[in-house]
Coordinates of C-alpha atoms in Angstrom, one line a residue:
Chain A
M1362 CA 77.5 -19.6 -13.6
T1363 CA 78.2 -21.1 -10.9
T1364 CA 74.2 -22.0 -10.1
K1365 CA 71.0 -22.9 -11.5
A1366 CA 69.4 -19.3 -11.5
P1367 CA 66.8 -19.3 -9.0
S1368 CA 63.2 -17.6 -8.0
I1369 CA 62.6 -15.6 -5.8
F1370 CA 59.3 -15.0 -3.6
V1371 CA 58.9 -11.3 -2.3
H1372 CA 57.3 -11.7 0.7
N1373 CA 54.5 -9.2 3.3
A1374 CA 56.8 -6.2 2.0
F1375 CA 56.6 -3.1 4.1
L1376 CA 58.5 0.9 3.4
S1377 CA 58.2 3.8 5.3
Y1378 CA 60.1 6.8 4.4
E1379 CA 60.2 9.5 7.0
K1380 CA 56.9 7.4 8.2
V1381 CA 54.9 7.5 5.4
V1382 CA 53.8 4.2 3.9
L1383 CA 55.2 3.4 0.4
F1384 CA 53.8 0.1 0.5
E1385 CA 53.0 -2.4 2.6
K1386 CA 52.1 -6.2 2.2
L1387 CA 53.7 -6.7 -1.2
N1388 CA 54.3 -9.8 -2.8
L1389 CA 56.4 -10.3 -6.1
H1390 CA 57.7 -13.9 -7.4
L1391 CA 60.6 -13.2 -9.7
L1392 CA 61.0 -16.7 -12.2
A1393 CA 63.4 -18.4 -11.6
G1394 CA 65.6 -17.5 -15.1
K1395 CA 63.0 -14.8 -16.7
W1396 CA 63.4 -11.7 -16.8
T1397 CA 61.3 -9.3 -14.4
C1398 CA 61.3 -5.5 -15.3
L1399 CA 59.9 -3.0 -13.1
L1400 CA 58.5 0.3 -13.7
G1401 CA 56.6 3.5 -11.9
P1402 CA 56.4 7.1 -10.7
S1403 CA 59.9 7.9 -8.7
G1404 CA 59.3 7.7 -5.5
V1405 CA 57.7 4.4 -5.9
G1406 CA 59.4 3.1 -3.9
K1407 CA 61.2 0.6 -7.4
T1408 CA 65.3 1.6 -5.1
T1409 CA 64.2 0.1 -3.1
L1410 CA 63.1 -2.9 -3.1
L1411 CA 65.1 -3.5 -5.6
R1412 CA 68.4 -2.6 -2.7
M1413 CA 66.2 -4.2 0.6
I1414 CA 66.4 -7.8 -2.4
A1415 CA 70.2 -6.7 -2.9
G1416 CA 70.8 -7.0 0.7
L1417 CA 72.1 -3.4 1.0
M1418 CA 71.3 -0.9 3.4
N1419 CA 69.3 2.5 3.2
S1420 CA 69.0 5.6 4.6
P1421 CA 67.8 6.1 8.7
T1422 CA 64.4 7.4 7.5
E1423 CA 64.0 4.1 5.4
V1424 CA 62.1 1.7 7.5
F1425 CA 62.1 -2.0 5.6
K1426 CA 61.2 -5.1 6.4
A1427 CA 60.4 -7.9 4.1
G1428 CA 61.0 -12.1 4.2
I1429 CA 62.9 -12.7 1.0
T1430 CA 63.7 -16.7 -0.4
C1431 CA 65.1 -18.0 -3.1
D1432 CA 64.6 -21.6 -4.3
T1433 CA 67.9 -22.5 -3.4
L1434 CA 70.0 -23.7 -1.5
F1435 CA 72.6 -21.0 -1.2
P1436 CA 72.1 -17.9 0.5
L1437 CA 70.7 -15.3 -2.1
S1438 CA 73.1 -12.4 -1.1
T1439 CA 75.8 -15.2 -2.8
Q1440 CA 74.3 -15.6 -5.7
I1441 CA 73.8 -11.7 -6.3
A1442 CA 75.7 -9.2 -8.3
Y1443 CA 74.0 -5.6 -8.3
H1444 CA 74.2 -3.4 -11.1
A1445 CA 72.8 0.4 -10.3
Q1446 CA 71.7 3.4 -12.1
Q1447 CA 75.7 4.8 -11.9
D1448 CA 78.5 3.4 -13.8
S1449 CA 80.3 3.0 -10.3
L1450 CA 83.5 2.6 -12.3
L1451 CA 86.6 3.5 -10.2
P1452 CA 88.2 6.9 -11.7
W1453 CA 92.0 5.0 -10.6
L1454 CA 91.4 1.9 -12.6
N1455 CA 91.4 0.9 -16.1
S1456 CA 89.0 -0.7 -17.5
L1457 CA 90.0 -3.3 -17.3
D1458 CA 91.0 -3.9 -13.6
N1459 CA 88.0 -1.8 -13.0
A1460 CA 85.8 -5.2 -15.5
L1461 CA 88.0 -7.0 -12.1
L1462 CA 87.3 -5.2 -9.3
G1463 CA 85.5 -8.3 -7.7
S1464 CA 88.1 -10.2 -8.2
R1465 CA 90.5 -8.1 -6.2
L1466 CA 88.5 -7.9 -3.7
R1467 CA 87.8 -11.3 -2.5
G1468 CA 91.1 -11.7 -3.3
E1469 CA 91.0 -14.4 -6.1
N1470 CA 93.8 -14.2 -8.9
S1471 CA 92.0 -16.4 -11.0
A1472 CA 93.4 -16.4 -15.0
K1473 CA 89.7 -17.5 -15.4
A1474 CA 88.3 -14.6 -14.6
L1475 CA 91.7 -13.0 -17.3
I1476 CA 90.6 -14.2 -20.3
Q1477 CA 87.0 -14.6 -19.7
A1478 CA 86.9 -10.5 -19.2
K1479 CA 89.1 -10.2 -23.3
N1480 CA 86.3 -13.2 -24.3
L1481 CA 83.4 -9.8 -23.3
F1482 CA 85.3 -6.6 -23.8
Q1483 CA 86.1 -8.9 -27.8
S1484 CA 81.9 -9.0 -27.7
V1485 CA 81.1 -6.1 -25.9
G1486 CA 83.5 -4.2 -28.6
L1487 CA 85.6 -2.7 -26.4
V1488 CA 89.4 -4.8 -27.3
D1489 CA 90.9 -1.2 -27.4
S1490 CA 89.9 0.6 -24.7
I1491 CA 91.9 -2.1 -22.2
K1492 CA 93.9 -0.1 -21.0
K1493 CA 92.2 3.3 -20.7
Y1494 CA 90.4 4.6 -18.1
P1495 CA 87.2 6.1 -17.0
R1496 CA 87.6 9.6 -18.3
Q1497 CA 88.3 8.0 -21.5
L1498 CA 85.5 6.7 -22.7
S1499 CA 82.4 8.2 -23.3
G1500 CA 78.7 7.0 -21.4
G1501 CA 78.0 4.7 -23.4
M1502 CA 81.6 2.4 -22.7
K1503 CA 81.6 3.2 -19.4
Q1504 CA 78.5 1.1 -19.2
R1505 CA 79.5 -1.8 -21.0
V1506 CA 82.0 -2.0 -19.3
A1507 CA 80.2 -1.8 -15.4
L1508 CA 78.2 -5.0 -17.7
I1509 CA 81.2 -6.9 -18.2
R1510 CA 82.1 -6.1 -14.9
T1511 CA 78.7 -7.6 -13.5
L1512 CA 78.9 -10.6 -15.8
L1513 CA 82.5 -11.3 -14.6
E1514 CA 81.0 -11.2 -11.2
N1515 CA 79.2 -15.7 -12.8
K1516 CA 75.4 -15.0 -10.2
P1517 CA 72.6 -16.7 -11.8
V1518 CA 70.5 -13.7 -9.8
I1519 CA 72.1 -9.8 -11.5
L1520 CA 69.8 -6.8 -10.1
M1521 CA 70.0 -3.9 -12.7
D1522 CA 68.4 -0.3 -11.1
E1523 CA 67.8 1.7 -14.4
P1524 CA 71.4 1.0 -15.8
F1525 CA 70.8 2.4 -18.8
S1526 CA 69.1 6.1 -17.4
A1527 CA 71.7 7.5 -18.5
L1528 CA 72.5 7.7 -22.6
D1529 CA 71.5 8.2 -25.3
T1530 CA 68.0 6.4 -27.3
I1531 CA 70.5 4.3 -30.3
T1532 CA 73.1 4.4 -27.1
R1533 CA 70.5 2.2 -24.9
F1534 CA 69.1 0.5 -27.4
Q1535 CA 71.7 -1.6 -27.6
L1536 CA 73.5 -2.2 -24.3
Q1537 CA 70.2 -3.4 -24.5
T1538 CA 70.2 -5.6 -27.3
L1539 CA 73.9 -6.5 -25.8
S1540 CA 72.0 -7.6 -22.0
A1541 CA 69.3 -9.6 -23.3
Q1542 CA 72.0 -12.6 -24.9
L1543 CA 74.5 -11.5 -22.4
L1544 CA 72.4 -12.0 -19.4
R1545 CA 69.6 -14.6 -20.6
N1546 CA 68.7 -17.8 -17.9
R1547 CA 69.4 -15.4 -15.2
T1548 CA 66.9 -14.2 -13.0
V1549 CA 67.0 -10.7 -13.6
L1550 CA 65.3 -8.5 -11.8
W1551 CA 65.2 -5.0 -13.9
V1552 CA 64.2 -1.5 -12.2
T1553 CA 63.0 1.2 -15.4
H1554 CA 61.2 4.3 -16.1
D1555 CA 60.8 3.6 -20.1
P1556 CA 58.5 1.4 -21.0
M1557 CA 59.8 0.2 -24.7
E1558 CA 63.0 -1.3 -22.3
A1559 CA 60.4 -3.1 -20.2
L1560 CA 58.7 -4.3 -23.8
R1561 CA 62.2 -5.0 -25.6
L1562 CA 63.3 -7.0 -22.4
A1563 CA 60.9 -8.5 -20.1
D1564 CA 59.1 -11.9 -20.0
E1565 CA 57.4 -10.4 -17.0
I1566 CA 56.2 -6.5 -17.2
Y1567 CA 54.6 -5.1 -13.0
I1568 CA 54.1 -1.5 -12.3
L1569 CA 54.3 -0.1 -8.7
A1570 CA 52.3 3.1 -8.2
G1571 CA 49.6 4.4 -6.2
K1572 CA 49.5 5.0 -2.0
P1573 CA 50.5 2.8 -0.4
A1574 CA 51.6 1.8 -3.3
I1575 CA 50.4 -1.8 -5.1
L1576 CA 52.7 -3.9 -7.4
K1577 CA 50.7 -5.0 -11.1
K1578 CA 51.7 -6.9 -13.2
I1579 CA 50.4 -5.4 -16.3
I1580 CA 52.3 -7.8 -19.3
S1581 CA 54.3 -11.1 -19.4
L1582 CA 55.8 -11.7 -23.0
N1583 CA 56.5 -15.2 -23.9
T1584 CA 58.7 -14.8 -27.3
P1585 CA 62.1 -14.1 -27.0
A1586 CA 64.3 -11.3 -25.7
P1587 CA 66.1 -8.9 -27.6
R1588 CA 62.3 -7.9 -29.2
D1589 CA 62.4 -5.7 -31.8
P1590 CA 60.4 -2.2 -30.9
G1591 CA 58.4 -2.4 -34.7
D1592 CA 56.5 -5.2 -33.3
R1593 CA 52.7 -4.4 -33.9
Q1594 CA 52.2 -6.6 -30.0
L1595 CA 55.2 -4.5 -28.4
I1596 CA 53.6 -0.5 -30.0
E1597 CA 49.7 -2.3 -28.4
H1598 CA 52.1 -3.2 -25.2
Q1599 CA 53.7 0.6 -24.7
I1600 CA 50.3 2.1 -25.2
T1601 CA 48.3 -0.4 -22.3
I1602 CA 51.6 0.8 -20.3
F1603 CA 51.6 5.0 -21.0
K1604 CA 47.9 4.8 -20.1
A1605 CA 48.4 2.4 -16.5
L1606 CA 51.5 5.3 -16.0
T1607 CA 49.4 8.4 -16.5
K1608 CA 47.0 7.0 -13.9
A1609 CA 49.3 6.1 -11.6
K1610 CA 50.8 9.4 -12.1
A1611 CA 47.8 11.5 -11.7
L1612 CA 47.1 9.1 -8.2
Y1613 CA 50.0 11.9 -6.7
Chain B
M534 CA 98.5 33.9 -19.3
S535 CA 100.5 31.5 -18.1
I536 CA 101.3 31.7 -13.7
I537 CA 104.4 31.9 -14.1
S538 CA 103.6 35.4 -16.7
R539 CA 101.7 36.2 -13.6
S540 CA 102.9 35.8 -11.0
L541 CA 106.4 38.0 -12.6
I542 CA 103.9 40.9 -13.4
V543 CA 102.2 41.0 -9.5
F544 CA 105.7 40.2 -8.2
T545 CA 107.2 43.2 -11.2
G546 CA 104.1 45.5 -9.1
F547 CA 105.3 44.5 -6.0
I548 CA 108.5 45.6 -6.2
I549 CA 108.0 48.9 -7.4
F550 CA 105.5 49.9 -4.9
W551 CA 108.0 49.0 -2.3
Q552 CA 110.5 51.9 -3.6
I553 CA 108.0 54.1 -4.3
I554 CA 107.3 53.3 -0.1
V555 CA 110.4 53.5 0.5
S556 CA 111.6 57.6 -1.6
V557 CA 108.4 59.0 -0.4
F558 CA 108.5 58.9 3.4
Q559 CA 112.9 58.6 2.8
L560 CA 113.1 55.7 5.2
P561 CA 116.2 54.9 6.7
D562 CA 117.7 51.6 5.6
Y563 CA 117.7 50.5 9.0
I564 CA 113.9 50.6 8.9
L565 CA 113.7 49.8 4.7
P566 CA 116.4 49.4 3.1
T567 CA 115.2 49.3 -0.8
P568 CA 114.6 46.5 -2.9
W569 CA 118.3 47.2 -4.7
A570 CA 120.4 46.8 -1.4
V571 CA 118.2 43.4 -1.1
L572 CA 119.9 42.8 -3.5
I573 CA 123.1 43.8 -3.3
A574 CA 122.3 41.5 -0.2
L575 CA 121.8 38.5 -1.7
K576 CA 124.6 38.2 -3.6
T577 CA 127.6 39.3 -1.3
N578 CA 126.2 37.6 1.1
A579 CA 125.5 34.8 -1.1
H580 CA 127.2 32.0 -0.1
L581 CA 126.4 33.1 4.1
I582 CA 123.1 32.5 2.7
L583 CA 123.3 28.9 0.7
Q584 CA 125.9 27.7 3.6
Q585 CA 122.1 29.0 6.2
S586 CA 120.2 27.3 3.3
I587 CA 121.5 23.8 4.0
P588 CA 119.8 22.6 7.3
T589 CA 116.5 24.8 7.1
L590 CA 115.9 23.1 3.4
T591 CA 116.5 19.6 5.5
E592 CA 115.0 20.1 8.6
T593 CA 112.1 21.7 5.9
I594 CA 111.5 18.7 3.7
I595 CA 112.2 16.3 6.0
G596 CA 109.5 17.5 8.5
L597 CA 107.6 17.1 5.7
I598 CA 107.5 13.3 5.0
L599 CA 107.7 12.9 8.1
G600 CA 104.2 15.3 8.6
I601 CA 102.9 13.3 5.7
L602 CA 103.7 9.7 7.2
I603 CA 102.3 10.4 10.7
G604 CA 99.4 12.6 9.7
S605 CA 98.2 9.8 7.1
L606 CA 98.9 7.1 9.6
A607 CA 96.8 8.3 12.3
A608 CA 94.1 9.7 10.0
L609 CA 93.8 5.9 9.5
S610 CA 94.1 5.0 12.4
M611 CA 91.2 6.5 13.4
V612 CA 88.8 5.6 10.0
F613 CA 90.0 2.2 11.0
V614 CA 89.7 2.3 14.7
R615 CA 86.5 4.0 15.7
S616 CA 88.0 4.2 19.2
I617 CA 91.0 5.5 18.3
S618 CA 89.3 8.6 16.4
F619 CA 87.4 8.8 19.4
W620 CA 90.5 9.8 22.5
M621 CA 92.4 11.4 19.4
L622 CA 90.5 13.9 18.4
P623 CA 90.7 15.7 21.3
L624 CA 94.6 15.2 21.2
L625 CA 94.8 16.5 17.5
I626 CA 92.6 19.8 18.5
I627 CA 94.3 20.3 21.9
S628 CA 97.8 20.2 19.4
Q629 CA 97.2 22.4 17.5
A630 CA 95.1 24.9 20.5
I631 CA 98.3 25.3 22.1
P632 CA 100.5 27.9 19.8
T633 CA 103.3 26.8 18.6
F634 CA 105.7 28.9 18.9
A635 CA 105.3 28.8 23.2
I636 CA 106.1 24.7 23.1
A637 CA 109.1 25.7 20.8
P638 CA 111.3 26.0 23.6
L639 CA 109.9 23.6 25.3
L640 CA 111.5 21.0 22.5
V641 CA 114.4 22.4 22.5
I642 CA 115.4 22.2 26.1
W643 CA 113.6 18.4 25.9
F644 CA 115.1 17.3 21.7
G645 CA 118.1 20.1 21.8
Y646 CA 120.3 22.3 19.5
G647 CA 120.1 20.6 16.0
L648 CA 117.8 19.2 13.6
A649 CA 115.0 17.5 15.7
S650 CA 114.2 20.2 17.6
K651 CA 112.9 21.5 14.5
I652 CA 112.1 18.9 12.5
I653 CA 109.8 18.4 15.3
T654 CA 108.4 22.1 15.8
T655 CA 107.8 21.8 11.3
I656 CA 105.7 17.7 11.8
I657 CA 103.6 19.7 14.8
M658 CA 102.5 22.8 12.9
L659 CA 101.7 20.5 9.8
F660 CA 99.9 17.2 10.7
F661 CA 97.2 19.1 11.6
P662 CA 96.3 19.4 7.7
I663 CA 97.4 16.5 6.7
T664 CA 94.6 14.1 9.1
S665 CA 91.9 16.4 9.0
A666 CA 92.1 16.1 4.8
F667 CA 92.5 13.2 4.6
F668 CA 89.8 11.7 7.2
D669 CA 87.2 13.7 5.6
G670 CA 88.1 11.8 2.5
L671 CA 88.1 8.8 4.4
R672 CA 85.0 9.4 5.3
Q673 CA 83.4 10.6 2.2
T674 CA 83.5 7.6 0.1
D675 CA 80.9 7.7 -2.4
Q676 CA 78.1 5.5 -0.7
H677 CA 77.4 3.8 -4.3
L678 CA 80.9 2.9 -4.6
L679 CA 80.4 1.1 -0.8
D680 CA 77.2 -1.0 -2.4
L681 CA 78.7 -1.9 -4.9
A682 CA 81.5 -3.3 -3.6
K683 CA 79.2 -5.0 -0.5
T684 CA 76.9 -6.9 -3.3
M685 CA 80.4 -8.1 -4.8
N686 CA 81.4 -9.6 -0.3
A687 CA 84.5 -7.8 -0.7
K688 CA 86.7 -7.7 2.4
K689 CA 86.4 -4.9 5.3
W690 CA 90.2 -4.4 4.5
R691 CA 89.8 -5.0 1.4
I692 CA 87.7 -2.9 0.3
F693 CA 89.0 0.0 2.8
M694 CA 92.7 -0.6 0.3
F695 CA 91.5 -0.8 -3.3
I696 CA 89.0 1.9 -2.4
R697 CA 88.7 3.9 0.6
I698 CA 92.5 4.9 0.5
P699 CA 92.8 5.6 -3.1
A700 CA 89.7 8.0 -2.9
A701 CA 90.2 9.5 -0.4
L702 CA 93.7 10.9 -2.8
P703 CA 92.4 13.8 -3.4
H704 CA 92.1 15.1 -0.5
L705 CA 95.0 13.8 0.8
A706 CA 97.4 16.0 -1.9
S707 CA 94.9 18.7 -0.5
G708 CA 96.8 18.4 2.3
I709 CA 100.1 17.9 1.3
R710 CA 99.8 21.7 -0.7
V711 CA 98.9 23.4 2.7
A712 CA 101.2 21.3 4.5
T713 CA 104.3 22.7 2.4
V714 CA 104.0 26.3 2.1
I715 CA 103.0 25.1 6.2
A716 CA 107.0 23.7 6.9
P717 CA 109.3 26.2 6.2
I718 CA 107.9 28.1 8.6
G719 CA 108.0 25.8 10.9
A720 CA 111.1 24.8 10.4
I721 CA 112.0 28.6 10.4
V722 CA 110.2 29.2 13.8
G723 CA 112.4 26.0 15.3
E724 CA 115.4 28.3 14.1
W725 CA 114.2 31.3 15.6
V726 CA 113.6 30.2 19.5
G727 CA 117.0 28.2 19.8
A728 CA 119.7 27.6 17.1
S729 CA 123.2 28.3 15.3
R730 CA 122.3 27.0 12.4
G731 CA 119.8 28.0 9.7
L732 CA 117.9 30.8 7.9
G733 CA 116.6 31.7 11.0
F734 CA 119.2 31.6 12.7
L735 CA 120.4 33.6 9.9
M736 CA 117.8 36.2 10.3
L737 CA 117.8 36.5 14.2
N738 CA 120.9 37.5 13.9
A739 CA 120.5 39.9 11.2
N740 CA 118.1 41.6 13.1
A741 CA 120.5 42.0 16.4
R742 CA 122.6 43.6 14.3
M743 CA 120.4 46.1 11.8
Q744 CA 121.3 44.6 9.4
I745 CA 117.5 45.2 7.7
D746 CA 118.9 43.9 4.1
L747 CA 120.5 41.4 5.2
M748 CA 117.6 40.3 7.2
F749 CA 115.2 40.7 3.7
A750 CA 117.5 38.7 1.8
V751 CA 117.4 36.0 4.0
L752 CA 113.6 36.5 4.0
V753 CA 113.6 36.3 0.2
T754 CA 115.5 33.8 0.4
I755 CA 112.2 31.4 2.0
I756 CA 109.6 33.2 -0.4
I757 CA 112.0 31.3 -2.9
F758 CA 112.3 27.8 -2.0
S759 CA 108.7 27.6 -0.6
L760 CA 108.3 28.2 -4.3
I761 CA 110.1 25.9 -5.6
L762 CA 109.2 23.6 -3.5
F763 CA 105.6 24.2 -3.9
F764 CA 105.5 24.4 -7.3
L765 CA 107.2 21.0 -7.5
V766 CA 105.1 19.6 -4.8
D767 CA 101.9 19.9 -7.2
K768 CA 103.7 18.6 -9.4
L769 CA 104.4 15.5 -8.8
L770 CA 101.1 15.2 -6.5
K771 CA 98.8 16.0 -10.2
W772 CA 101.3 13.2 -12.2
L773 CA 100.8 10.9 -9.2
I774 CA 97.6 11.1 -8.6
T775 CA 94.7 12.5 -11.6
W776 CA 91.3 12.0 -10.3

């Protein structure tokens, strides 16, 4: 990581889709070096919020306004790595080249990145797949390559949009553990549908729900991640989240 | 069933059908020769046909290669510089709206009796499917790939080189397949209009002398060459572009 993880402030966010207001006057503070998980029903605007922090454009029917700032001197756009729901691997590149996509796109030819990439392939257990193409990999392996690509950006802020939602439970569990180890001490915003995923990984859990949607901090956790899903406290929290989400769904 | 055995069945069926038509309607040779007569003509004129194939094949292959190059460059420039697409698109459509047959004589006047006018006819006929397919491919890059590249602070031309072009190559390949089928037609049309060599010239000559069996023999040769060319190009494309 090149710089210290910043705090991020989203101030007075407004989102409308096809002239329907999805949320307004929404504030969010992402703590420096902490993981924030965002839960909520589909279509509530979680992904849009994340994309806007990442500096990405949306469809022309969406209107989004917000003040997004951070507490370090560098502009936020240079501090962000974005990990979408799709693995977004390029089918014409092998795993290693896919992982190194960022440095290739910026025209850097760094031997350091190559060494770092090989070490990461080692630590995620994909050393034998370095020369394989995405079509030769399983869904879980592809997401691991995508995770390496995100890590190789060496950015202090990581934005994850339901990264493991298409995977089976066991693979998802393994990747959560892996992410918790590899992304430690970065400022992470993680959008998910899975309450247990949030509880295993997050320091703070928010629910975005309602019409227009309100952002509510529901749980703060201070034990180190990744947490054991059998933990009694986690199971209790899970019930709380389920109740909150069911209530949110009923509002629709 | 493999493509080869299926082709053989269809081909045999067609030959039998042809023979039946000739037998039932008692057609004279100068209207429709029997498949057998065509085969004999192919054999007796083998040397002549092969000799005349050389210029036609040369025109086809050079036309195809240049057409692919020009077509791809046109698509690239149209995507990269928006104003080019704005001004080029009408030109492209006009170039396709004019029947090639109508301007082929003009091309012979401008570029002579030799290879050049045929190659240009071929290029005019086939660069549009290539430009159009590649252009579509270049505009349809997956948004999530472009989003990823943007958050990586990539330069526009690098996104073009490393993401948009490779992502559009399967589209280009289907354009090239269509062009490969058209390319021999371009060369033949060019030869019909004005040439002293080539399969098109030979066909026209045979036709004028009522050597219908020879004309059919040339036609069969053109079909065989087209099939071989398509097969080779298809193999090459599948080997090069695996995604």
